[in-house]
Every structure is written in C-alpha cells, then in structure tokens.
Coordinates of C-alpha atoms in Angstrom, one line a residue:
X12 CA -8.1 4.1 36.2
X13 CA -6.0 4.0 39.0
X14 CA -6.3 2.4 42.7
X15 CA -6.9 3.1 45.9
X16 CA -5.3 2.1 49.2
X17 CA -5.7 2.3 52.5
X18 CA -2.3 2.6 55.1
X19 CA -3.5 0.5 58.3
X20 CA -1.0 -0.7 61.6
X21 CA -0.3 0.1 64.6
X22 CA 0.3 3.5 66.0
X23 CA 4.2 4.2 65.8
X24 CA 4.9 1.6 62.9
X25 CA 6.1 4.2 60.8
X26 CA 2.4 4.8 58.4
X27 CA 2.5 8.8 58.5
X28 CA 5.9 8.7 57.9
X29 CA 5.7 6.5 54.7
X30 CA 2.9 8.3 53.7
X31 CA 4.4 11.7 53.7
X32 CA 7.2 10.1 51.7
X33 CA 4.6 8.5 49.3
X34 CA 3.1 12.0 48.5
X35 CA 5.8 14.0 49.0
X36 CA 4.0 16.1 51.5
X37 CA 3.8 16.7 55.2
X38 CA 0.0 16.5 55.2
X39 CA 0.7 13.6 57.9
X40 CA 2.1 14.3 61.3
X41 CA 4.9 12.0 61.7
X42 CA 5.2 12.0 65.2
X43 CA 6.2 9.5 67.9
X44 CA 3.2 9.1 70.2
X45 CA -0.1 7.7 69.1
X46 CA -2.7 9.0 67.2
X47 CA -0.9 11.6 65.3
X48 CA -3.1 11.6 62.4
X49 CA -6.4 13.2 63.3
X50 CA -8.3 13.0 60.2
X51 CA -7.6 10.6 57.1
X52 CA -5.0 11.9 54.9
X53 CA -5.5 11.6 50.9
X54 CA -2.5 11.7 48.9
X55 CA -2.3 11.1 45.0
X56 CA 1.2 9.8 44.0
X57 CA 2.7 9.2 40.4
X58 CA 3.5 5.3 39.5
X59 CA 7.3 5.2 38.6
X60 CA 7.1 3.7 35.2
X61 CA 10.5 3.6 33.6
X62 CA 8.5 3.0 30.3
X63 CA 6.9 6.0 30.4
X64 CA 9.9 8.4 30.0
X65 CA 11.5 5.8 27.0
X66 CA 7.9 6.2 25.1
X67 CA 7.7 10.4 25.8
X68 CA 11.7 10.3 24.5
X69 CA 11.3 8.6 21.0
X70 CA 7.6 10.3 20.5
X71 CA 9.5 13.8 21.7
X72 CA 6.2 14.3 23.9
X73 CA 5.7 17.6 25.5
X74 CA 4.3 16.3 28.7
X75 CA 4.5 13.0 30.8
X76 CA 1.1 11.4 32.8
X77 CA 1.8 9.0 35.0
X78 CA -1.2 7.1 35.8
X79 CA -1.7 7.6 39.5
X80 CA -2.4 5.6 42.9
X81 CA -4.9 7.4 46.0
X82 CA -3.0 6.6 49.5
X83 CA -5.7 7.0 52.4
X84 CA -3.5 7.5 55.8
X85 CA -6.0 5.9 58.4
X86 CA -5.1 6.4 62.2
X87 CA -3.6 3.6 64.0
X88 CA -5.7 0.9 65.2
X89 CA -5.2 -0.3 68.4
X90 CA -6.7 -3.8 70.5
X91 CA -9.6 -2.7 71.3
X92 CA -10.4 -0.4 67.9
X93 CA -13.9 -1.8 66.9
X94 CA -15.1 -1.4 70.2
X95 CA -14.4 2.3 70.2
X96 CA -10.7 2.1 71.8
X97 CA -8.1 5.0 70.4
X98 CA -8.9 6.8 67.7
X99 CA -9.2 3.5 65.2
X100 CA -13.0 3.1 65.2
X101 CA -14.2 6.0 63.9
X102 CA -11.7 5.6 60.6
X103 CA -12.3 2.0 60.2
X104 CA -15.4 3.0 57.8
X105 CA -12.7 4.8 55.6
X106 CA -10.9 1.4 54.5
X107 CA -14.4 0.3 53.7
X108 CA -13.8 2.3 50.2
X109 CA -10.2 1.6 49.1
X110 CA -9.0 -1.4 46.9
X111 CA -6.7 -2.6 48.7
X112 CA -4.9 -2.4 52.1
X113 CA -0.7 -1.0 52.7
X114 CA -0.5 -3.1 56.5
X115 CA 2.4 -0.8 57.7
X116 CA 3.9 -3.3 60.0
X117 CA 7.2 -2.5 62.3
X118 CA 10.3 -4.7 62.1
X119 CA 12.8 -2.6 63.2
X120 CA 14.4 -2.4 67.4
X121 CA 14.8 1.2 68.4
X122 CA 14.9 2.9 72.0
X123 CA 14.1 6.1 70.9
X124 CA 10.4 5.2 69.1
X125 CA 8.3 3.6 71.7
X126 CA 6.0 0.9 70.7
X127 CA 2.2 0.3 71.8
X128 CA 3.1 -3.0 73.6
X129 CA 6.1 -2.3 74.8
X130 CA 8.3 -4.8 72.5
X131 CA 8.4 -5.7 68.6
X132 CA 7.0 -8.6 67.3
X133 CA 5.5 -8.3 64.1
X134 CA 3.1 -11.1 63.7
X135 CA 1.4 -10.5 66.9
X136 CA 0.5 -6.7 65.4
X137 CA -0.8 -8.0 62.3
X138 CA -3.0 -10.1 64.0
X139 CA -4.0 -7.4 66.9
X140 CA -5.1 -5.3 63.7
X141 CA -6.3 -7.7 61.6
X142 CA -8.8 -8.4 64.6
X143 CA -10.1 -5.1 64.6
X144 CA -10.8 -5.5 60.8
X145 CA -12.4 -9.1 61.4
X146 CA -14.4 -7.4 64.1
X147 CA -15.5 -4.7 62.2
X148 CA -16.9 -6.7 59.6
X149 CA -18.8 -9.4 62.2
X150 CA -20.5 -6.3 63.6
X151 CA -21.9 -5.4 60.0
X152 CA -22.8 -8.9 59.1
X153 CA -24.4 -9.6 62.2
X154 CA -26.4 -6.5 61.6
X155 CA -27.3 -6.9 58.4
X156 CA -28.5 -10.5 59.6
X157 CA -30.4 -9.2 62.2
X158 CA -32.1 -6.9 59.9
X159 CA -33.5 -10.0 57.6
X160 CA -33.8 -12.5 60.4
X161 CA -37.9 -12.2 60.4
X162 CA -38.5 -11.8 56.9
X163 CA -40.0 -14.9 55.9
X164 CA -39.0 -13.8 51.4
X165 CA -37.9 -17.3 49.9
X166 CA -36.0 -14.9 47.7
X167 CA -33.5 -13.7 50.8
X168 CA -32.8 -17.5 51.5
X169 CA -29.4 -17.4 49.4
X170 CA -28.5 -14.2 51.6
X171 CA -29.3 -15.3 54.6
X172 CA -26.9 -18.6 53.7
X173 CA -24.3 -16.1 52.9
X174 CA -24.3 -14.2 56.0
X175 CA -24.5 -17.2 58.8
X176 CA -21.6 -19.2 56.6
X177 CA -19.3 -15.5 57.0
X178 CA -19.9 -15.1 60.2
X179 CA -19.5 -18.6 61.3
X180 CA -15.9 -18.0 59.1
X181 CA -14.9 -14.6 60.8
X182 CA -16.0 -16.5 64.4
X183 CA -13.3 -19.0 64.0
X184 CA -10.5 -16.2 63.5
X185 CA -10.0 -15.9 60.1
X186 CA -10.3 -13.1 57.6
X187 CA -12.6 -13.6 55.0
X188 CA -10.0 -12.9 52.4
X189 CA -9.5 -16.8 52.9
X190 CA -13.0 -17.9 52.2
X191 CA -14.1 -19.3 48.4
X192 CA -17.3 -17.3 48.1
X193 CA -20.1 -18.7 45.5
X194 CA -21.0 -15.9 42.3
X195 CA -23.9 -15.6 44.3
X196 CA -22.2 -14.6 47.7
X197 CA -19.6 -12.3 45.9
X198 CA -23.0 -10.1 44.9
X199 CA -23.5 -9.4 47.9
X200 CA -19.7 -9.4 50.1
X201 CA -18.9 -6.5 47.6
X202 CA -22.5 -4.7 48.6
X203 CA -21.6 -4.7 52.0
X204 CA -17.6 -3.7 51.0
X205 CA -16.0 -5.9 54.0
X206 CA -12.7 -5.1 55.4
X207 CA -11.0 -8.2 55.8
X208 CA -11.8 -9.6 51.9
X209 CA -9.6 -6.8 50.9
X210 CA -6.0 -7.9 49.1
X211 CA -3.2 -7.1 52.1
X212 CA 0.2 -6.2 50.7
X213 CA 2.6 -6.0 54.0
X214 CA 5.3 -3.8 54.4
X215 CA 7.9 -4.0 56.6
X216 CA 9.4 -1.0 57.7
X217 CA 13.1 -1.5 58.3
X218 CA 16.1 0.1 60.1
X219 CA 18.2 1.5 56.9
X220 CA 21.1 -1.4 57.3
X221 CA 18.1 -3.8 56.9
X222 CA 17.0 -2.6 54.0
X223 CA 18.5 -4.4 50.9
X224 CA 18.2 -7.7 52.8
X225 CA 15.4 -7.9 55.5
X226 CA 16.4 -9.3 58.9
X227 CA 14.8 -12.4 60.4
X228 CA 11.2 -10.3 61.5
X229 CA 10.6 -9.3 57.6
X230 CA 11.5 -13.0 57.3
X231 CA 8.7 -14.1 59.9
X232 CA 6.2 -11.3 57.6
X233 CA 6.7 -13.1 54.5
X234 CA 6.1 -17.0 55.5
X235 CA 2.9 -15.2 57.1
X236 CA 1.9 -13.3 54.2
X237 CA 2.4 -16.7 51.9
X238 CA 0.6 -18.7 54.2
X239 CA -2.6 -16.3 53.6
X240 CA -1.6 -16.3 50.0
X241 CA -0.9 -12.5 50.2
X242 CA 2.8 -10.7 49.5
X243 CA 5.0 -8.8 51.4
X244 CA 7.8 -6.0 51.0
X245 CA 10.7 -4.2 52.7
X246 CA 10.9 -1.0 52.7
X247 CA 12.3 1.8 55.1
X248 CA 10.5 4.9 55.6
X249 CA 13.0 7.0 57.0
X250 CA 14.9 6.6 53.7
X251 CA 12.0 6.9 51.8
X252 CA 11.5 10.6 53.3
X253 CA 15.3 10.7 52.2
X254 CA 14.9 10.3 48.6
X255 CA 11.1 11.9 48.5
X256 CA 13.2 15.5 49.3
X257 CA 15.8 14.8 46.6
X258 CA 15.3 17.1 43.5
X259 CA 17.2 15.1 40.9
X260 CA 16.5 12.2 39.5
X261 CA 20.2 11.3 39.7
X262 CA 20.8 12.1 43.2
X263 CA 17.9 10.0 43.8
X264 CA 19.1 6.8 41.7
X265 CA 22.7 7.1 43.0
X266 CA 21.6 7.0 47.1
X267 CA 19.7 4.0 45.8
X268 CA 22.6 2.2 44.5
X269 CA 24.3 3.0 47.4
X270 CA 22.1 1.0 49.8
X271 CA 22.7 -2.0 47.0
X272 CA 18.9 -1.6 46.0
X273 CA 17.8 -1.5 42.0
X274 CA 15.2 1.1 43.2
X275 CA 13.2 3.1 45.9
X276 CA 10.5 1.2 47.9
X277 CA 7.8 3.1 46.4
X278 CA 8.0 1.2 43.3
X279 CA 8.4 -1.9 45.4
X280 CA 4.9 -1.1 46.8
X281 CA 4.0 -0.1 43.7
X282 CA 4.3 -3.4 42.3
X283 CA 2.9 -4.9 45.1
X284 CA -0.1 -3.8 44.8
X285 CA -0.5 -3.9 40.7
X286 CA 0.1 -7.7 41.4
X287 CA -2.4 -7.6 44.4
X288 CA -4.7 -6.1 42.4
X289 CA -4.2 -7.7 39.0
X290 CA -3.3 -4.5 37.2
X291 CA -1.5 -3.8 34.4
X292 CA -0.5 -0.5 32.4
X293 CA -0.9 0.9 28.5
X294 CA -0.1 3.7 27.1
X295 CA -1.1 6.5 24.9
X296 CA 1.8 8.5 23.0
X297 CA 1.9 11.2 21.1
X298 CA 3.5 14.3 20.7
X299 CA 1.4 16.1 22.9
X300 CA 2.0 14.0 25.9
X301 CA 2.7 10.3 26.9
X302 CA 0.4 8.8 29.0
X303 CA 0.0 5.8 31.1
X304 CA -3.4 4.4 32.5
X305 CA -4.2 1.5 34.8
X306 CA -6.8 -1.2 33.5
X307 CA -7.8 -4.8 35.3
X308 CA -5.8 -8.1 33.5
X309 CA -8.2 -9.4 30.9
X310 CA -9.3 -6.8 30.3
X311 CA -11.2 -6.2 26.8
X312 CA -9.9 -3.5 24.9
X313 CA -13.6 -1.6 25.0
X314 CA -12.9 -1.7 28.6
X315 CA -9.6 -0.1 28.2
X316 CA -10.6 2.6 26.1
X317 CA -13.4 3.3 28.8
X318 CA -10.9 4.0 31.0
X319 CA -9.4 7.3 29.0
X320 CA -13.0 8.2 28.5
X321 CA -16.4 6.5 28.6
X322 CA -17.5 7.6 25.1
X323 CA -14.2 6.0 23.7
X324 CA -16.0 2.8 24.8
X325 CA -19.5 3.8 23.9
X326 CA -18.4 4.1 20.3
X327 CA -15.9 2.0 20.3
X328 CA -14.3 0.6 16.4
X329 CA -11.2 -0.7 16.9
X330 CA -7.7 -0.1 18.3
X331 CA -4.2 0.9 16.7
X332 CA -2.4 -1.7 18.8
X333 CA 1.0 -1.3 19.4
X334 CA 3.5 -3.6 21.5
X335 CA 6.1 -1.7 24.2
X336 CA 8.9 -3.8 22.7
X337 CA 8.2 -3.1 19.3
X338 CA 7.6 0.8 20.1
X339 CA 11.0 1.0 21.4
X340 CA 12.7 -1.6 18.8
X341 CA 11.5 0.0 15.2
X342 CA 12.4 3.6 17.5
X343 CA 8.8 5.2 17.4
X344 CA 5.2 4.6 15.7
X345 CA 6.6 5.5 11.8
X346 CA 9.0 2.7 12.3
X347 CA 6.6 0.1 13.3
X348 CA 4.1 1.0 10.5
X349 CA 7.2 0.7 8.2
X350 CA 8.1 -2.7 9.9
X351 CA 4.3 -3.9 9.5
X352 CA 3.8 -4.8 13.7
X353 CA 0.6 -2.4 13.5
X354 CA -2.3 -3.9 14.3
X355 CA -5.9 -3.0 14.1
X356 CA -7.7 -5.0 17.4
X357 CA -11.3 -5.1 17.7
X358 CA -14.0 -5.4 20.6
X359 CA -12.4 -8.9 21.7
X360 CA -8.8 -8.1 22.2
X361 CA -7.6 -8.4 25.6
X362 CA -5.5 -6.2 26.5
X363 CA -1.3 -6.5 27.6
X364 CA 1.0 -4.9 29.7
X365 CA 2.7 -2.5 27.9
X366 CA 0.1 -2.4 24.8
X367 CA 0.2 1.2 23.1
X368 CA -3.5 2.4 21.8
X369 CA -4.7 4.8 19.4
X370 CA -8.2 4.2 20.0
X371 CA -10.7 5.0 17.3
X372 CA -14.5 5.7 18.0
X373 CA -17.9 7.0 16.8
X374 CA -19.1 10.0 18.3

C-alpha cells in the first residue's frame, strides 16, 4: 500500500516543476504562464528508504522494491476556480480521490517568473486556494442537502444534522479539516470524499540560497500550518530538477552536502506526508529481493500481510517478526535466529516501523 497525493497552488508556484522532479519525467510542462498543465499528470515515485539498501546488502538480494507514492499534478487554481474561473474547476474533482494534498505554495522574489497577483505573499495564496477547495465542498454539501431536504425518513435525521453543522462550519471560513466530526458523521464526510478534510502538507518552494534555512515567508508558512495543526517543508524545485537528472547516487549526495542539507527535499516531503498520513514501513527480505511496503500505524499484522496480498490475510497464521535494529545488529536473519530475537506474532500484533515479516498463511 502506498499513498496518493494531489499537488494543488497557484499557477506559477513552481507545482509542474516539482513534479517533473518528483517523477523524474517531463510529463508536466513547466512553463511560466498559467495553466500549463492541461490534463492531470500521474506520476509513481520510489520512497527513499536508506533501510532498504542496508536490508538488500546483508540479505545479498537480487532486486530492491521501494514501496511507492502516486503524485496527481492538478492545474493551478485560481480566485474564482469553483465558479468555473481558469482551468481549476474542472480538476478540482481529481483531488476528490487522493490522500492527501502537496499545497505547492511560492516563497521565493523573482522578476523573471510573474506571479498571478502581481506580488508574493504566501499566506494570502493559501487562503485564495484553500477557498476554492472550501467552495467546492459547500457546493456538494449543499447539493446533497437539497437532495434529502423533503424526505420526511427519521432514519436520514443524523445526516441531515451532519450536513447543516458542515455547511454552517465551511460558511464561517474554515476548512473542515478543523472540525471534530462524530463516528457517525465520519460515515458519511468520507462518502462524499471532501476536499478540505484532506491532511495539507505545505511546501515552500524556495530560491536555492534559501534552501537549508527558509527565509522569513517559509517562516510565516509554518506558524500557519501549526496553527491548523498541519506541517510544512522547504524545498526548492529548481534544485530538485538538479539532482532528479543526476545519475549517481554520489553525485547526488555530494550536491546535497554542498547546500548544508542531510538530504534532497523529496524525502523531506516524503516524510511529511508518512507523518500526515500516519504511515509507517516493513519489510520483506530475502534473497530474491528486498521489499518495502506502506501499512496505517496500528495496524494489526493481518492487516499488514493484506497489504502484500489479500490471501496472506485471508489465511493468515502467524508472522516471523523481525526488528530493523536487530536485522542489521546480529548481520542478517541466521544471526538473529542464532541470537534468539525471532519472534512468532499472531493476529493481534501491531505492527512497527521497521518490523521485517515472513508471513505464514493457509491457502
């Protein structure tokens, strides 16, 4: 299992760019005037996992799998998007079926990239896009009310609660990301898939002498982010295109070091989103290949086995559980049998970051 998300801003904030960087394609027009992206680009990128290559080096694998993350490039929204304006409205329903959304947002000066209103400030385009998702989603709701309004069921009572309390919420100006929905109302907010109660990781694309520290926008971007209890990173997409061209995985770490960073913004995001998402990562190994997969925390074990392949957790009997740390300190799976830090797990274990399975199952 893996995760999807969908790259939303402005037009010129830098999306196509950090998406061809993300994919390591030019499926994305990067060019400077607006609505350069004509259809919604999907891209499938690798997750950098530096655990990965350790696990495939003691196991002597033949093959690595990275488990993988689904970038949707969606045109840029502009004021105005839900209503029809730009290019924006007709991709809004393609965020509908991602995870989570990448809010591309500019924090960089530069008089050769023009910007849709004329200046940069950062918090006024989140909140020019995040509009267009809050209006979006008021349009469905109020639909969907409408749609109910004359039925006289007892049994759509609970719905009809939920809809007038979101709409009242997204009337006030507020995502509904920030409203404590009932076990009841979650039923039906993930029916209708809203926009705006999707996690938001924001990015800040920066000039390249930005990079390692931010600058006081990014700084502006994160007490926002925190105050909607979301996260933010800085990243720069024009050296992200840099290292996405780079063959070697040298080259690539030493023009990383350079700019004083510990690694490329990719696995910033990366990491972003895993925490946005609650995520975490466990591995098979073997000699044929080492592979990493992408599971929910808490996670059951059954759950995690379900992931690989659905009759793994149909037949489910237990799983040859394996820390990371011990995997790499007893130097391979021999050694840990040898050291006794096997162990068998059944239907209730919950499942760690880093947990190595050997799954074992009825047919």
């Amino acid at each position: 299992m893996g995760f999807n998300c969908g790259i939303v801003g402005l037009p010129n904030v830098g999306k196509s760019t950090l998406f061809n960087a993300l994919t390591q394609t030019a499926a994305a027009q990067a060019m400077n005037y607006p609505f350069c992206t004509i259809e919604p680009n999907v891209g499938i990128v690798g997750v950098p996992d530096p655990r990965l290559s350790k696990l495939a080096q003691i196991a002597k694998s033949g093959k690595i799998v990275p488990t993988q993350l689904e970038v949707v490039d969606i045109a840029g929204l502009v004021k105005g998007a839900s209503d029809g304006e730009g290019l924006g409205n007709q991709f809004l329903g393609h965020i509908r079926g991602t995870d989570a959304i990448l809010h591309i947002v500019r924090c960089f000066e530069s008089s050769d990239i023009t910007h849709v209103h004329g200046s940069v400030d950062p918090i006024r385009d989140i909140e020019v896009v995040e509009t267009e998702l809050m209006l979006a989603d008021l349009e469905s709701l109020k639909k969907k009310e409408q749609s109910i309004a004359k039925k006289n069921n007892p049994e759509l009572a609970a719905e009809k609660s939920f809809l007038a309390r979101s709409i009242d919420w997204l009337e006030s100006g507020k995502m509904l990301r920030q409203l404590k929905f009932t076990e009841d109302e979650e039923v039906f907010a993930n029916a209708m898939h809203l926009i705006s109660r999707k996690p938001i990781l924001y990015v800040c694309n920066v000039n390249e002498y930005d990079v390692a520290k931010g600058n006081h926008l990014t700084e502006k971007v994160a007490k926002f982010a925190c105050a909607r209890n979301s996260n933010s990173v800085v990243v720069s997409a024009a050296i992200e295109s840099e290292i996405a061209v780079m063959d070697e995985e040298a080259e690539k770490d030493e023009y990383i070091s350079s700019l004083g960073l510990s690694e490329s913004g990719l696995s910033r995001i990366i990491r972003g989103g895993y925490d946005l998402l609650n995520l975490l990562t466990f591995f098979t190994v073997g000699p044929m290949e080492a592979h990493a997969w992408t599971t929910k925390i808490n996670s059951k074990a059954p759950v995690a086995a379900g992931v690989i392949h659905t009759d793994f957790e149909r037949g489910f009997i237990c799983a040859e559980t394996i820390s990371y740390d011990d995997y790499i300190t007893y130097d391979g799976e021999s050694g840990v049998k040898a050291a006794g830090k096997m162990r068998l797990e059944g239907k209730e274990y919950v499942v760690n970051d880093g947990d190595i399975f050997h799954f074992r199952f009825n047919v």
